[in-house]
GROMACS .gro file of C-alpha atoms in nm:
model
  373
    1MET     CA    1   2.109   5.424   3.163
    2THR     CA    2   1.968   5.264   2.851
    3ARG     CA    3   1.678   5.034   2.927
    4PRO     CA    4   1.755   4.668   2.853
    5HIS     CA    5   1.562   4.442   2.623
    6ILE     CA    6   1.313   4.212   2.794
    7LEU     CA    7   1.303   3.847   2.694
    8TYR     CA    8   0.988   3.671   2.801
    9GLY     CA    9   1.037   3.297   2.824
   10LEU     CA   10   1.094   3.005   3.059
   11PRO     CA   11   1.411   2.813   3.151
   12HIS     CA   12   1.272   2.481   3.024
   13SER     CA   13   1.124   2.624   2.703
   14LEU     CA   14   1.264   2.471   2.384
   15TYR     CA   15   1.225   2.787   2.176
   16THR     CA   16   1.338   3.030   2.447
   17GLY     CA   17   1.679   2.863   2.469
   18PRO     CA   18   1.811   2.971   2.128
   19ALA     CA   19   1.702   3.332   2.182
   20ARG     CA   20   1.862   3.350   2.527
   21ALA     CA   21   2.188   3.193   2.412
   22TYR     CA   22   2.212   3.419   2.108
   23LEU     CA   23   2.142   3.737   2.306
   24ARG     CA   24   2.416   3.644   2.553
   25LYS     CA   25   2.669   3.571   2.281
   26SER     CA   26   2.582   3.892   2.098
   27GLY     CA   27   2.631   4.109   2.406
   28VAL     CA   28   2.275   4.243   2.396
   29ALA     CA   29   2.171   4.392   2.730
   30PHE     CA   30   1.857   4.208   2.834
   31VAL     CA   31   1.668   4.075   3.130
   32GLU     CA   32   1.469   3.755   3.115
   33ARG     CA   33   1.125   3.747   3.268
   34SER     CA   34   0.876   3.470   3.308
   35ALA     CA   35   0.579   3.451   3.075
   36ARG     CA   36   0.377   3.399   3.392
   37GLU     CA   37   0.429   3.762   3.498
   38PRO     CA   38   0.127   3.996   3.483
   39GLU     CA   39   0.300   4.229   3.235
   40PHE     CA   40   0.316   3.950   2.981
   41ARG     CA   41  -0.053   3.872   3.009
   42GLN     CA   42  -0.163   4.234   3.027
   43GLN     CA   43   0.065   4.398   2.769
   44VAL     CA   44   0.233   4.140   2.546
   45MET     CA   45  -0.041   3.886   2.486
   46PRO     CA   46  -0.294   4.143   2.361
   47ALA     CA   47  -0.033   4.274   2.117
   48ILE     CA   48   0.062   3.936   1.971
   49GLY     CA   49  -0.282   3.780   1.992
   50ARG     CA   50  -0.184   3.456   2.166
   51SER     CA   51   0.011   3.307   2.452
   52ILE     CA   52   0.345   3.199   2.305
   53ILE     CA   53   0.714   3.234   2.391
   54PRO     CA   54   0.976   3.359   2.347
   55VAL     CA   55   0.894   3.724   2.298
   56LEU     CA   56   1.149   4.006   2.294
   57VAL     CA   57   1.045   4.359   2.388
   58THR     CA   58   1.301   4.618   2.281
   59PRO     CA   59   1.382   4.933   2.483
   60GLU     CA   60   1.169   5.123   2.229
   61GLY     CA   61   0.873   4.895   2.291
   62GLN     CA   62   0.896   4.693   1.970
   63ILE     CA   63   0.775   4.335   2.008
   64VAL     CA   64   0.951   4.048   1.830
   65GLN     CA   65   0.810   3.698   1.864
   66ASP     CA   66   0.987   3.367   1.787
   67SER     CA   67   1.354   3.283   1.844
   68VAL     CA   68   1.428   3.287   1.469
   69ASP     CA   69   1.287   3.637   1.429
   70ILE     CA   70   1.459   3.756   1.748
   71ILE     CA   71   1.795   3.648   1.608
   72ASP     CA   72   1.723   3.817   1.276
   73HIS     CA   73   1.613   4.136   1.451
   74VAL     CA   74   1.946   4.164   1.633
   75GLU     CA   75   2.139   4.071   1.318
   76ALA     CA   76   1.966   4.350   1.124
   77ALA     CA   77   2.070   4.601   1.390
   78GLY     CA   78   2.431   4.483   1.366
   79THR     CA   79   2.633   4.251   1.587
   80ALA     CA   80   3.003   4.181   1.623
   81LEU     CA   81   2.940   3.805   1.628
   82SER     CA   82   2.703   3.733   1.343
   83ALA     CA   83   2.542   3.389   1.344
   84TYR     CA   84   2.524   3.383   0.964
   85PRO     CA   85   2.828   3.224   0.796
   86GLU     CA   86   2.986   3.394   0.497
   87SER     CA   87   3.034   3.081   0.286
   88PRO     CA   88   2.723   2.988   0.081
   89ARG     CA   89   2.773   2.621   0.164
   90HIS     CA   90   2.804   2.691   0.533
   91LEU     CA   91   2.503   2.922   0.524
   92PHE     CA   92   2.293   2.649   0.366
   93LEU     CA   93   2.409   2.396   0.626
   94ALA     CA   94   2.336   2.642   0.906
   95HIS     CA   95   1.979   2.682   0.784
   96LEU     CA   96   1.943   2.306   0.748
   97PHE     CA   97   2.057   2.248   1.107
   98GLN     CA   98   1.826   2.525   1.227
   99LEU     CA   99   1.534   2.356   1.050
  100PHE     CA  100   1.621   2.022   1.207
  101GLY     CA  101   1.647   2.167   1.557
  102SER     CA  102   1.321   2.354   1.520
  103GLN     CA  103   1.122   2.068   1.367
  104GLY     CA  104   1.308   1.739   1.333
  105LEU     CA  105   1.396   1.692   1.700
  106LEU     CA  106   1.053   1.768   1.845
  107ARG     CA  107   0.958   1.400   1.854
  108ALA     CA  108   1.261   1.297   2.060
  109ALA     CA  109   1.248   1.606   2.281
  110MET     CA  110   0.883   1.559   2.374
  111HIS     CA  111   0.916   1.182   2.413
  112TYR     CA  112   1.202   1.202   2.660
  113ARG     CA  113   1.029   1.476   2.857
  114TRP     CA  114   0.684   1.322   2.893
  115SER     CA  115   0.718   0.948   2.840
  116TYR     CA  116   0.960   0.943   3.134
  117TYR     CA  117   0.756   1.163   3.364
  118GLY     CA  118   0.754   0.888   3.627
  119ALA     CA  119   1.134   0.897   3.646
  120GLN     CA  120   1.175   1.276   3.645
  121GLY     CA  121   0.844   1.410   3.773
  122ALA     CA  122   0.992   1.612   4.060
  123PHE     CA  123   1.224   1.794   3.819
  124LEU     CA  124   0.944   1.872   3.572
  125ASP     CA  125   0.701   1.975   3.845
  126HIS     CA  126   0.962   2.223   3.967
  127ALA     CA  127   1.029   2.351   3.615
  128PHE     CA  128   0.659   2.408   3.548
  129GLY     CA  129   0.601   2.559   3.892
  130VAL     CA  130   0.353   2.296   4.006
  131SER     CA  131   0.213   2.334   4.356
  132GLY     CA  132   0.046   2.066   4.563
  133ALA     CA  133  -0.303   2.162   4.449
  134GLU     CA  134  -0.466   1.926   4.202
  135ASP     CA  135  -0.637   2.218   4.026
  136ASP     CA  136  -0.308   2.405   3.978
  137PRO     CA  137  -0.320   2.548   3.622
  138SER     CA  138   0.040   2.438   3.573
  139ARG     CA  139  -0.077   2.078   3.589
  140GLY     CA  140  -0.320   2.154   3.309
  141ALA     CA  141  -0.039   2.298   3.100
  142MET     CA  142   0.165   1.983   3.156
  143ARG     CA  143  -0.125   1.757   3.061
  144LYS     CA  144  -0.171   1.961   2.745
  145MET     CA  145   0.195   1.911   2.656
  146GLN     CA  146   0.162   1.537   2.714
  147SER     CA  147  -0.141   1.528   2.483
  148TYR     CA  148   0.083   1.634   2.192
  149LEU     CA  149   0.273   1.303   2.189
  150PRO     CA  150   0.044   1.107   1.952
  151GLY     CA  151   0.046   1.394   1.701
  152LEU     CA  152   0.425   1.387   1.709
  153GLY     CA  153   0.427   1.017   1.631
  154VAL     CA  154   0.526   0.900   1.978
  155ARG     CA  155   0.367   0.557   2.019
  156PRO     CA  156   0.470   0.223   2.173
  157ASP     CA  157   0.591   0.091   1.837
  158THR     CA  158   0.795   0.403   1.757
  159ILE     CA  159   0.951   0.463   2.100
  160PRO     CA  160   1.237   0.211   2.053
  161LEU     CA  161   1.317   0.378   1.719
  162ILE     CA  162   1.302   0.725   1.873
  163GLU     CA  163   1.546   0.623   2.144
  164GLN     CA  164   1.783   0.453   1.901
  165GLY     CA  165   1.765   0.766   1.687
  166TYR     CA  166   1.866   0.980   1.985
  167HIS     CA  167   2.167   0.757   2.051
  168ASP     CA  168   2.263   0.768   1.682
  169LEU     CA  169   2.231   1.146   1.673
  170LEU     CA  170   2.449   1.183   1.982
  171ALA     CA  171   2.712   0.961   1.821
  172ALA     CA  172   2.714   1.178   1.507
  173LEU     CA  173   2.729   1.500   1.710
  174GLU     CA  174   3.004   1.361   1.931
  175ALA     CA  175   3.222   1.269   1.634
  176HIS     CA  176   3.204   1.627   1.508
  177LEU     CA  177   3.201   1.826   1.832
  178SER     CA  178   3.499   1.635   1.969
  179VAL     CA  179   3.703   1.814   1.702
  180HIS     CA  180   3.518   2.144   1.654
  181PRO     CA  181   3.373   2.363   1.931
  182TYR     CA  182   3.072   2.456   1.717
  183LEU     CA  183   2.910   2.306   1.409
  184LEU     CA  184   3.092   2.531   1.163
  185GLY     CA  185   3.415   2.601   1.343
  186GLY     CA  186   3.511   2.835   1.625
  187ARG     CA  187   3.193   3.041   1.643
  188PRO     CA  188   2.823   2.956   1.667
  189SER     CA  189   2.585   2.981   1.372
  190ILE     CA  190   2.207   2.984   1.345
  191GLY     CA  191   2.245   2.608   1.305
  192ASP     CA  192   2.399   2.578   1.652
  193TYR     CA  193   2.123   2.788   1.803
  194GLY     CA  194   1.857   2.586   1.623
  195LEU     CA  195   1.989   2.253   1.754
  196PHE     CA  196   2.047   2.406   2.096
  197GLY     CA  197   1.672   2.447   2.153
  198PRO     CA  198   1.579   2.079   2.195
  199LEU     CA  199   1.929   1.957   2.287
  200PHE     CA  200   1.944   2.196   2.581
  201ALA     CA  201   1.591   2.257   2.710
  202HIS     CA  202   1.468   1.897   2.692
  203LEU     CA  203   1.746   1.654   2.607
  204GLY     CA  204   2.032   1.824   2.789
  205ARG     CA  205   1.838   1.943   3.094
  206ASP     CA  206   1.570   1.687   3.180
  207PRO     CA  207   1.731   1.415   3.397
  208VAL     CA  208   1.673   1.103   3.186
  209PRO     CA  209   1.801   1.221   2.844
  210ALA     CA  210   2.063   1.449   3.002
  211ASP     CA  211   2.213   1.152   3.182
  212ILE     CA  212   2.238   0.966   2.851
  213MET     CA  213   2.408   1.267   2.691
  214LYS     CA  214   2.658   1.316   2.972
  215ARG     CA  215   2.754   0.950   2.973
  216GLN     CA  216   2.769   0.893   2.597
  217ALA     CA  217   2.838   1.235   2.446
  218PRO     CA  218   3.043   1.457   2.679
  219ALA     CA  219   3.164   1.680   2.395
  220THR     CA  220   2.803   1.745   2.300
  221PHE     CA  221   2.720   1.841   2.656
  222ARG     CA  222   3.026   2.069   2.656
  223TRP     CA  223   2.887   2.231   2.338
  224ILE     CA  224   2.568   2.309   2.532
  225GLU     CA  225   2.775   2.476   2.803
  226ARG     CA  226   2.959   2.680   2.540
  227LEU     CA  227   2.640   2.806   2.382
  228HIS     CA  228   2.503   2.919   2.716
  229ALA     CA  229   2.818   3.114   2.802
  230PRO     CA  230   2.839   3.489   2.728
  231ASP     CA  231   3.166   3.444   2.539
  232LEU     CA  232   3.291   3.179   2.296
  233ASP     CA  233   3.403   2.961   2.590
  234ILE     CA  234   3.665   2.758   2.401
  235PRO     CA  235   3.968   2.734   2.637
  236ASP     CA  236   3.975   2.360   2.573
  237MET     CA  237   3.998   2.422   2.196
  238PRO     CA  238   4.225   2.728   2.180
  239ASN     CA  239   4.321   2.676   1.815
  240ALA     CA  240   3.965   2.714   1.687
  241ASP     CA  241   3.935   3.048   1.511
  242GLY     CA  242   3.631   3.170   1.321
  243TRP     CA  243   3.439   2.970   1.064
  244LEU     CA  244   3.577   2.656   0.906
  245PRO     CA  245   3.823   2.767   0.636
  246GLY     CA  246   3.687   2.816   0.286
  247ASP     CA  247   3.393   2.593   0.203
  248ALA     CA  248   3.516   2.305   0.419
  249THR     CA  249   3.249   2.047   0.498
  250PRO     CA  250   3.412   1.775   0.708
  251GLU     CA  251   3.290   1.418   0.674
  252THR     CA  252   3.162   1.438   1.031
  253LEU     CA  253   2.940   1.731   0.933
  254GLU     CA  254   2.793   1.553   0.634
  255ALA     CA  255   2.742   1.239   0.844
  256LEU     CA  256   2.536   1.452   1.079
  257VAL     CA  257   2.316   1.562   0.788
  258VAL     CA  258   2.266   1.196   0.691
  259GLU     CA  259   2.152   1.120   1.046
  260MET     CA  260   1.915   1.417   1.033
  261GLY     CA  261   1.764   1.280   0.715
  262ALA     CA  262   1.710   0.939   0.875
  263GLU     CA  263   1.522   1.111   1.157
  264MET     CA  264   1.298   1.348   0.962
  265GLY     CA  265   1.330   1.290   0.586
  266ALA     CA  266   1.018   1.082   0.519
  267GLU     CA  267   0.807   1.285   0.761
  268LEU     CA  268   0.923   1.614   0.610
  269ALA     CA  269   0.827   1.502   0.259
  270ALA     CA  270   0.484   1.385   0.376
  271LYS     CA  271   0.412   1.708   0.563
  272LEU     CA  272   0.519   1.930   0.275
  273ALA     CA  273   0.300   1.733   0.034
  274TRP     CA  274   0.004   1.764   0.273
  275LEU     CA  275   0.056   2.140   0.308
  276GLU     CA  276   0.074   2.187  -0.068
  277ASP     CA  277  -0.245   1.988  -0.122
  278HIS     CA  278  -0.418   2.179   0.158
  279TYR     CA  279  -0.309   2.510   0.009
  280GLN     CA  280  -0.432   2.418  -0.338
  281ARG     CA  281  -0.773   2.311  -0.207
  282LEU     CA  282  -0.804   2.612   0.021
  283ALA     CA  283  -0.691   2.870  -0.239
  284PRO     CA  284  -0.634   3.138   0.026
  285VAL     CA  285  -0.600   3.509  -0.032
  286ASP     CA  286  -0.261   3.661   0.046
  287GLY     CA  287  -0.254   3.740   0.417
  288ASP     CA  288  -0.520   3.490   0.524
  289PRO     CA  289  -0.433   3.331   0.861
  290VAL     CA  290  -0.308   2.975   0.822
  291SER     CA  291  -0.536   2.854   1.100
  292ALA     CA  292  -0.877   2.943   1.239
  293LYS     CA  293  -0.728   3.058   1.569
  294PRO     CA  294  -0.386   3.218   1.629
  295HIS     CA  295  -0.293   2.958   1.893
  296GLN     CA  296  -0.386   2.661   1.672
  297ARG     CA  297  -0.060   2.492   1.575
  298THR     CA  298  -0.177   2.186   1.380
  299LEU     CA  299  -0.390   2.194   1.067
  300GLY     CA  300  -0.438   1.821   1.017
  301VAL     CA  301  -0.266   1.484   1.013
  302THR     CA  302  -0.088   1.295   0.739
  303PRO     CA  303   0.028   0.936   0.702
  304SER     CA  304   0.405   0.907   0.696
  305ARG     CA  305   0.688   0.675   0.788
  306TYR     CA  306   0.936   0.700   1.070
  307ARG     CA  307   1.257   0.503   1.025
  308GLY     CA  308   1.069   0.254   0.807
  309VAL     CA  309   0.760   0.218   1.031
  310PRO     CA  310   0.417   0.346   0.914
  311ASP     CA  311   0.331   0.661   1.105
  312GLU     CA  312   0.071   0.936   1.132
  313VAL     CA  313   0.172   1.285   1.238
  314GLY     CA  314   0.023   1.630   1.282
  315VAL     CA  315   0.111   1.902   1.031
  316GLN     CA  316   0.213   2.248   1.153
  317PRO     CA  317   0.227   2.536   0.903
  318TYR     CA  318   0.524   2.684   1.091
  319LEU     CA  319   0.724   2.401   0.933
  320LEU     CA  320   0.681   2.569   0.595
  321TYR     CA  321   0.808   2.899   0.735
  322MET     CA  322   1.131   2.725   0.837
  323VAL     CA  323   1.160   2.521   0.516
  324GLN     CA  324   1.137   2.836   0.306
  325ARG     CA  325   1.439   2.984   0.481
  326THR     CA  326   1.640   2.669   0.413
  327GLU     CA  327   1.529   2.654   0.052
  328ALA     CA  328   1.624   3.018  -0.003
  329ALA     CA  329   1.979   2.935   0.107
  330LEU     CA  330   1.972   2.629  -0.120
  331ALA     CA  331   1.852   2.836  -0.418
  332ALA     CA  332   2.139   3.081  -0.366
  333LEU     CA  333   2.396   2.808  -0.429
  334LYS     CA  334   2.549   2.804  -0.776
  335ASP     CA  335   2.715   2.545  -0.999
  336ALA     CA  336   2.941   2.311  -0.799
  337ASP     CA  337   2.797   2.428  -0.468
  338ARG     CA  338   2.443   2.345  -0.578
  339ALA     CA  339   2.552   2.008  -0.715
  340TRP     CA  340   2.717   1.930  -0.381
  341ALA     CA  341   2.404   2.029  -0.186
  342ASP     CA  342   2.168   1.833  -0.412
  343ALA     CA  343   2.385   1.523  -0.381
  344LEU     CA  344   2.401   1.558  -0.001
  345LEU     CA  345   2.024   1.601   0.028
  346ALA     CA  346   1.956   1.304  -0.199
  347ARG     CA  347   2.199   1.086  -0.003
  348SER     CA  348   2.036   1.192   0.323
  349GLY     CA  349   1.675   1.136   0.220
  350LEU     CA  350   1.604   1.510   0.222
  351GLY     CA  351   1.550   1.551  -0.151
  352CYS     CA  352   1.208   1.708  -0.092
  353LEU     CA  353   1.387   2.032  -0.007
  354GLY     CA  354   1.400   2.246  -0.317
  355GLU     CA  355   1.098   2.087  -0.486
  356ALA     CA  356   0.854   2.323  -0.657
  357ARG     CA  357   0.546   2.418  -0.454
  358GLN     CA  358   0.312   2.714  -0.438
  359ALA     CA  359   0.223   2.706  -0.069
  360ARG     CA  360   0.406   2.973   0.126
  361VAL     CA  361   0.380   3.094   0.484
  362ASP     CA  362   0.475   3.439   0.609
  363ARG     CA  363   0.453   3.599   0.952
  364ARG     CA  364   0.265   3.926   0.980
  365ASN     CA  365   0.152   4.096   1.298
  366HIS     CA  366   0.299   3.806   1.495
  367ILE     CA  367   0.091   3.529   1.335
  368GLU     CA  368   0.151   3.295   1.042
  369VAL     CA  369  -0.041   3.377   0.724
  370TRP     CA  370  -0.059   3.236   0.373
  371ALA     CA  371   0.156   3.432   0.132
  372ARG     CA  372   0.083   3.448  -0.238
  373PRO     CA  373   0.347   3.564  -0.488
   0.00000   0.00000   0.00000
């Protein structure tokens, strides 16, 4: 028998979720193993240079790290259910949703997980494998996760806005997913998988935010179930068939983009400006690592605004890696399509996408590096 792929991850991991869901939908034979297993520490970590998930190990021994790259690896090999839409407009939207899921929802996802630890501690302790011992290393991992909140802009004055933003996002998703099984019709795109990460692992699984979702947005919770199924799982929407026809962009879809802009637009512009300034001052050589250590995720902090409130947030170079993918899809749009996209971005407060900048991030040998033209 052919050996299966091995997906190293964890059930509650935000970035493992998209990879797992995509592999199931694509019919890829795989087994999922915990990143706590000795093989991960002894064989995978030395190869990738850091402890990070998800990681896919192919039957041939090739290692692919990051859910985005895992999806692209399978796509390159060929799949009957591609996650990349054929319409240029839909492809751009799919990348935009993937960017938002990867970056724009981190604040809400981490807030609802850790700010409500007192209300869902037993669930999280179980997820992280915490024992009764005070020196259990899992407790240290949880404390480290909690320490990220200030850098994500989670503070007493922003928490009410974060929670209102979550309710507003669920309302926008519910309006669309009550009519369509997936974002772009009857099949999932990279945009669905991108949003699935935080909306499943944190917001749709942890008790406090999951209860809100189930009560206020049942169609959104049903979308989560669909994405985790090995087939399309649309018996309740039997007339859905393939992508939305033509270049259709329903009002509910564009309203979702507007809500995304309200959540991350100002912060995205501030982070991109900080990264460009940092790049210009640093003047790196092509291939230089973006950070001093492979596991270092944040390069600095920048002042910003969150839903009108002054804010200060950490800047991760991985953001630029995701932005570049979205901007490539934007640059591929022509004439009326580009005019439509520019107008949508401007209306949504996401006009920073597509602006000229020299800073670029690539991934080589499993780490992010500066890339010069």
